[in-house]
Amino acid sequence: GYWTTTVDWHDVKKIDINGDDQDDVIGRAGNGQWWVFQSDGQSFSGRLAAQWSPGATWQFVGIGNFV
C-alpha cells in the first residue's frame, strides 16, 4: 500500500489497530472516508474502514485502545 499525497488528509493518527505490535496508520480523507493502513513490519495494506459525512465539523478527533 501507499499513502497518497493527492488526498486532503485529516485526523491522521498512529496506532496498533490489530494488536500485532506494529504501528498502523488511520486517517480521514476530505470526502469523509476513514482509511486504515496496517503494517506487517515491511509494508502497509490499506482498506476503507468507515464513512463520515463530508460536512461533519468534528474537532479534536482522537483514538484509543479500549481493550
mmCIF file of N, CA and C in Angstrom:
data_model
loop_
_atom_site.group_PDB
_atom_site.id
_atom_site.type_symbol
_atom_site.label_atom_id
_atom_site.label_comp_id
_atom_site.label_asym_id
_atom_site.label_seq_id
_atom_site.Cartn_x
_atom_site.Cartn_y
_atom_site.Cartn_z
ATOM 1 N N GLY A 1 0.802 -1.177 0.000
ATOM 2 C CA GLY A 1 0.000 0.000 0.000
ATOM 3 C C GLY A 1 0.849 1.247 0.000
ATOM 4 N N TYR A 2 0.220 2.357 -0.183
ATOM 5 C CA TYR A 2 0.933 3.630 -0.184
ATOM 6 C C TYR A 2 0.034 4.719 0.385
ATOM 7 N N TRP A 3 0.651 5.782 0.817
ATOM 8 C CA TRP A 3 -0.059 6.931 1.379
ATOM 9 C C TRP A 3 -0.019 8.031 0.334
ATOM 10 N N THR A 4 -1.142 8.296 -0.295
ATOM 11 C CA THR A 4 -1.167 9.266 -1.375
ATOM 12 C C THR A 4 -1.200 10.694 -0.837
ATOM 13 N N THR A 5 -0.448 11.551 -1.482
ATOM 14 C CA THR A 5 -0.411 12.963 -1.082
ATOM 15 C C THR A 5 -1.439 13.790 -1.847
ATOM 16 N N THR A 6 -2.191 13.162 -2.756
ATOM 17 C CA THR A 6 -3.206 13.897 -3.513
ATOM 18 C C THR A 6 -4.533 13.981 -2.759
ATOM 19 N N VAL A 7 -4.629 13.314 -1.613
ATOM 20 C CA VAL A 7 -5.845 13.328 -0.791
ATOM 21 C C VAL A 7 -5.703 14.397 0.272
ATOM 22 N N ASP A 8 -6.793 15.084 0.592
ATOM 23 C CA ASP A 8 -6.822 16.090 1.657
ATOM 24 C C ASP A 8 -7.024 15.360 2.991
ATOM 25 N N TRP A 9 -5.927 14.893 3.602
ATOM 26 C CA TRP A 9 -5.998 14.078 4.819
ATOM 27 C C TRP A 9 -6.259 14.918 6.063
ATOM 28 N N HIS A 10 -7.055 14.356 6.981
ATOM 29 C CA HIS A 10 -7.350 14.965 8.278
ATOM 30 C C HIS A 10 -7.229 13.886 9.352
ATOM 31 N N ASP A 11 -6.983 14.289 10.568
ATOM 32 C CA ASP A 11 -7.013 13.385 11.724
ATOM 33 C C ASP A 11 -6.166 12.138 11.503
ATOM 34 N N VAL A 12 -4.982 12.304 10.946
ATOM 35 C CA VAL A 12 -4.081 11.182 10.713
ATOM 36 C C VAL A 12 -3.449 10.792 12.047
ATOM 37 N N LYS A 13 -3.569 9.507 12.393
ATOM 38 C CA LYS A 13 -3.091 9.012 13.692
ATOM 39 C C LYS A 13 -2.297 7.730 13.516
ATOM 40 N N LYS A 14 -1.399 7.485 14.461
ATOM 41 C CA LYS A 14 -0.629 6.240 14.511
ATOM 42 C C LYS A 14 -1.146 5.420 15.683
ATOM 43 N N ILE A 15 -1.474 4.161 15.429
ATOM 44 C CA ILE A 15 -1.980 3.271 16.466
ATOM 45 C C ILE A 15 -1.793 1.830 15.997
ATOM 46 N N ASP A 16 -1.684 0.913 16.935
ATOM 47 C CA ASP A 16 -1.650 -0.511 16.605
ATOM 48 C C ASP A 16 -3.093 -0.991 16.514
ATOM 49 N N ILE A 17 -3.643 -1.039 15.308
ATOM 50 C CA ILE A 17 -5.050 -1.365 15.087
ATOM 51 C C ILE A 17 -5.377 -2.808 15.461
ATOM 52 N N ASN A 18 -4.495 -3.739 15.129
ATOM 53 C CA ASN A 18 -4.827 -5.157 15.262
ATOM 54 C C ASN A 18 -4.039 -5.902 16.345
ATOM 55 N N GLY A 19 -3.307 -5.194 17.179
ATOM 56 C CA GLY A 19 -2.627 -5.829 18.307
ATOM 57 C C GLY A 19 -1.408 -6.659 17.959
ATOM 58 N N ASP A 20 -0.777 -6.391 16.805
ATOM 59 C CA ASP A 20 0.396 -7.184 16.402
ATOM 60 C C ASP A 20 1.723 -6.488 16.725
ATOM 61 N N ASP A 21 1.686 -5.440 17.536
ATOM 62 C CA ASP A 21 2.863 -4.657 17.940
ATOM 63 C C ASP A 21 3.524 -3.901 16.779
ATOM 64 N N GLN A 22 2.787 -3.698 15.693
ATOM 65 C CA GLN A 22 3.269 -2.894 14.568
ATOM 66 C C GLN A 22 2.488 -1.582 14.558
ATOM 67 N N ASP A 23 3.172 -0.487 14.223
ATOM 68 C CA ASP A 23 2.499 0.803 14.108
ATOM 69 C C ASP A 23 1.685 0.840 12.818
ATOM 70 N N ASP A 24 0.381 1.042 12.955
ATOM 71 C CA ASP A 24 -0.519 1.201 11.825
ATOM 72 C C ASP A 24 -0.912 2.673 11.742
ATOM 73 N N VAL A 25 -1.535 3.070 10.647
ATOM 74 C CA VAL A 25 -1.923 4.457 10.439
ATOM 75 C C VAL A 25 -3.402 4.503 10.067
ATOM 76 N N ILE A 26 -4.112 5.463 10.645
ATOM 77 C CA ILE A 26 -5.506 5.701 10.286
ATOM 78 C C ILE A 26 -5.643 7.181 9.959
ATOM 79 N N GLY A 27 -6.455 7.486 8.963
ATOM 80 C CA GLY A 27 -6.653 8.877 8.587
ATOM 81 C C GLY A 27 -7.979 9.072 7.880
ATOM 82 N N ARG A 28 -8.495 10.284 7.987
ATOM 83 C CA ARG A 28 -9.768 10.627 7.349
ATOM 84 C C ARG A 28 -9.504 11.505 6.137
ATOM 85 N N ALA A 29 -10.019 11.067 4.997
ATOM 86 C CA ALA A 29 -9.905 11.845 3.769
ATOM 87 C C ALA A 29 -10.934 12.978 3.793
ATOM 88 N N GLY A 30 -10.714 14.002 3.006
ATOM 89 C CA GLY A 30 -11.607 15.147 2.956
ATOM 90 C C GLY A 30 -13.032 14.800 2.548
ATOM 91 N N ASN A 31 -13.220 13.653 1.901
ATOM 92 C CA ASN A 31 -14.557 13.225 1.494
ATOM 93 C C ASN A 31 -15.286 12.441 2.586
ATOM 94 N N GLY A 32 -14.679 12.347 3.790
ATOM 95 C CA GLY A 32 -15.303 11.670 4.917
ATOM 96 C C GLY A 32 -14.928 10.215 5.073
ATOM 97 N N GLN A 33 -14.150 9.675 4.155
ATOM 98 C CA GLN A 33 -13.745 8.271 4.262
ATOM 99 C C GLN A 33 -12.601 8.122 5.267
ATOM 100 N N TRP A 34 -12.734 7.136 6.157
ATOM 101 C CA TRP A 34 -11.662 6.765 7.080
ATOM 102 C C TRP A 34 -10.914 5.590 6.477
ATOM 103 N N TRP A 35 -9.606 5.722 6.363
ATOM 104 C CA TRP A 35 -8.758 4.667 5.811
ATOM 105 C C TRP A 35 -7.806 4.159 6.876
ATOM 106 N N VAL A 36 -7.637 2.838 6.918
ATOM 107 C CA VAL A 36 -6.690 2.183 7.820
ATOM 108 C C VAL A 36 -5.588 1.569 6.976
ATOM 109 N N PHE A 37 -4.346 1.824 7.363
ATOM 110 C CA PHE A 37 -3.191 1.233 6.699
ATOM 111 C C PHE A 37 -2.454 0.390 7.735
ATOM 112 N N GLN A 38 -2.599 -0.933 7.622
ATOM 113 C CA GLN A 38 -2.000 -1.854 8.582
ATOM 114 C C GLN A 38 -0.613 -2.269 8.119
ATOM 115 N N SER A 39 0.308 -2.298 9.076
ATOM 116 C CA SER A 39 1.685 -2.667 8.798
ATOM 117 C C SER A 39 1.933 -4.122 9.178
ATOM 118 N N ASP A 40 2.738 -4.789 8.357
ATOM 119 C CA ASP A 40 3.218 -6.121 8.720
ATOM 120 C C ASP A 40 4.696 -6.070 9.095
ATOM 121 N N GLY A 41 5.198 -4.853 9.268
ATOM 122 C CA GLY A 41 6.601 -4.660 9.614
ATOM 123 C C GLY A 41 7.467 -4.349 8.407
ATOM 124 N N GLN A 42 6.956 -4.643 7.208
ATOM 125 C CA GLN A 42 7.717 -4.400 5.983
ATOM 126 C C GLN A 42 6.969 -3.483 5.015
ATOM 127 N N SER A 43 5.631 -3.555 5.025
ATOM 128 C CA SER A 43 4.825 -2.738 4.127
ATOM 129 C C SER A 43 3.461 -2.495 4.765
ATOM 130 N N PHE A 44 2.674 -1.662 4.116
ATOM 131 C CA PHE A 44 1.336 -1.337 4.609
ATOM 132 C C PHE A 44 0.279 -1.842 3.635
ATOM 133 N N SER A 45 -0.852 -2.245 4.192
ATOM 134 C CA SER A 45 -2.006 -2.654 3.403
ATOM 135 C C SER A 45 -3.167 -1.745 3.786
ATOM 136 N N GLY A 46 -3.737 -1.031 2.813
ATOM 137 C CA GLY A 46 -4.789 -0.067 3.094
ATOM 138 C C GLY A 46 -6.177 -0.608 2.815
ATOM 139 N N ARG A 47 -7.135 -0.143 3.608
ATOM 140 C CA ARG A 47 -8.532 -0.512 3.387
ATOM 141 C C ARG A 47 -9.436 0.602 3.909
ATOM 142 N N LEU A 48 -10.586 0.732 3.273
ATOM 143 C CA LEU A 48 -11.601 1.673 3.721
ATOM 144 C C LEU A 48 -12.231 1.109 4.993
ATOM 145 N N ALA A 49 -12.278 1.905 6.051
ATOM 146 C CA ALA A 49 -12.780 1.427 7.335
ATOM 147 C C ALA A 49 -14.157 1.984 7.689
ATOM 148 N N ALA A 50 -14.444 3.218 7.290
ATOM 149 C CA ALA A 50 -15.715 3.846 7.664
ATOM 150 C C ALA A 50 -15.958 5.061 6.780
ATOM 151 N N GLN A 51 -17.185 5.562 6.846
ATOM 152 C CA GLN A 51 -17.549 6.758 6.081
ATOM 153 C C GLN A 51 -18.284 7.728 7.003
ATOM 154 N N TRP A 52 -17.776 8.949 7.123
ATOM 155 C CA TRP A 52 -18.467 10.027 7.824
ATOM 156 C C TRP A 52 -19.032 10.969 6.788
ATOM 157 N N SER A 53 -19.979 11.766 7.209
ATOM 158 C CA SER A 53 -20.487 12.816 6.341
ATOM 159 C C SER A 53 -19.352 13.804 6.058
ATOM 160 N N PRO A 54 -19.111 14.140 4.800
ATOM 161 C CA PRO A 54 -18.058 15.108 4.496
ATOM 162 C C PRO A 54 -18.319 16.469 5.133
ATOM 163 N N GLY A 55 -19.562 16.762 5.493
ATOM 164 C CA GLY A 55 -19.895 18.036 6.109
ATOM 165 C C GLY A 55 -19.697 18.064 7.620
ATOM 166 N N ALA A 56 -19.314 16.939 8.211
ATOM 167 C CA ALA A 56 -19.103 16.895 9.668
ATOM 168 C C ALA A 56 -17.994 17.864 10.058
ATOM 169 N N THR A 57 -18.199 18.577 11.142
ATOM 170 C CA THR A 57 -17.207 19.564 11.595
ATOM 171 C C THR A 57 -16.587 19.136 12.925
ATOM 172 N N TRP A 58 -16.264 17.851 13.030
ATOM 173 C CA TRP A 58 -15.655 17.324 14.248
ATOM 174 C C TRP A 58 -14.322 18.018 14.504
ATOM 175 N N GLN A 59 -14.023 18.230 15.773
ATOM 176 C CA GLN A 59 -12.741 18.790 16.164
ATOM 177 C C GLN A 59 -12.145 17.906 17.246
ATOM 178 N N PHE A 60 -10.831 17.872 17.317
ATOM 179 C CA PHE A 60 -10.104 17.108 18.337
ATOM 180 C C PHE A 60 -10.476 15.623 18.302
ATOM 181 N N VAL A 61 -10.447 15.044 17.115
ATOM 182 C CA VAL A 61 -10.725 13.624 16.952
ATOM 183 C C VAL A 61 -9.547 12.829 17.506
ATOM 184 N N GLY A 62 -9.839 11.871 18.376
ATOM 185 C CA GLY A 62 -8.798 11.047 18.980
ATOM 186 C C GLY A 62 -9.066 9.572 18.756
ATOM 187 N N ILE A 63 -8.098 8.766 19.113
ATOM 188 C CA ILE A 63 -8.231 7.317 19.016
ATOM 189 C C ILE A 63 -7.756 6.707 20.304
ATOM 190 N N GLY A 64 -8.111 5.457 20.539
ATOM 191 C CA GLY A 64 -7.670 4.782 21.749
ATOM 192 C C GLY A 64 -7.827 3.291 21.634
ATOM 193 N N ASN A 65 -7.182 2.591 22.528
ATOM 194 C CA ASN A 65 -7.278 1.146 22.609
ATOM 195 C C ASN A 65 -8.142 0.845 23.838
ATOM 196 N N PHE A 66 -9.343 0.395 23.605
ATOM 197 C CA PHE A 66 -10.298 0.199 24.683
ATOM 198 C C PHE A 66 -10.474 -1.267 25.046
ATOM 199 N N VAL A 67 -9.407 -2.042 24.906
ATOM 200 C CA VAL A 67 -9.460 -3.466 25.223
ATOM 201 C C VAL A 67 -9.304 -3.660 26.709
#
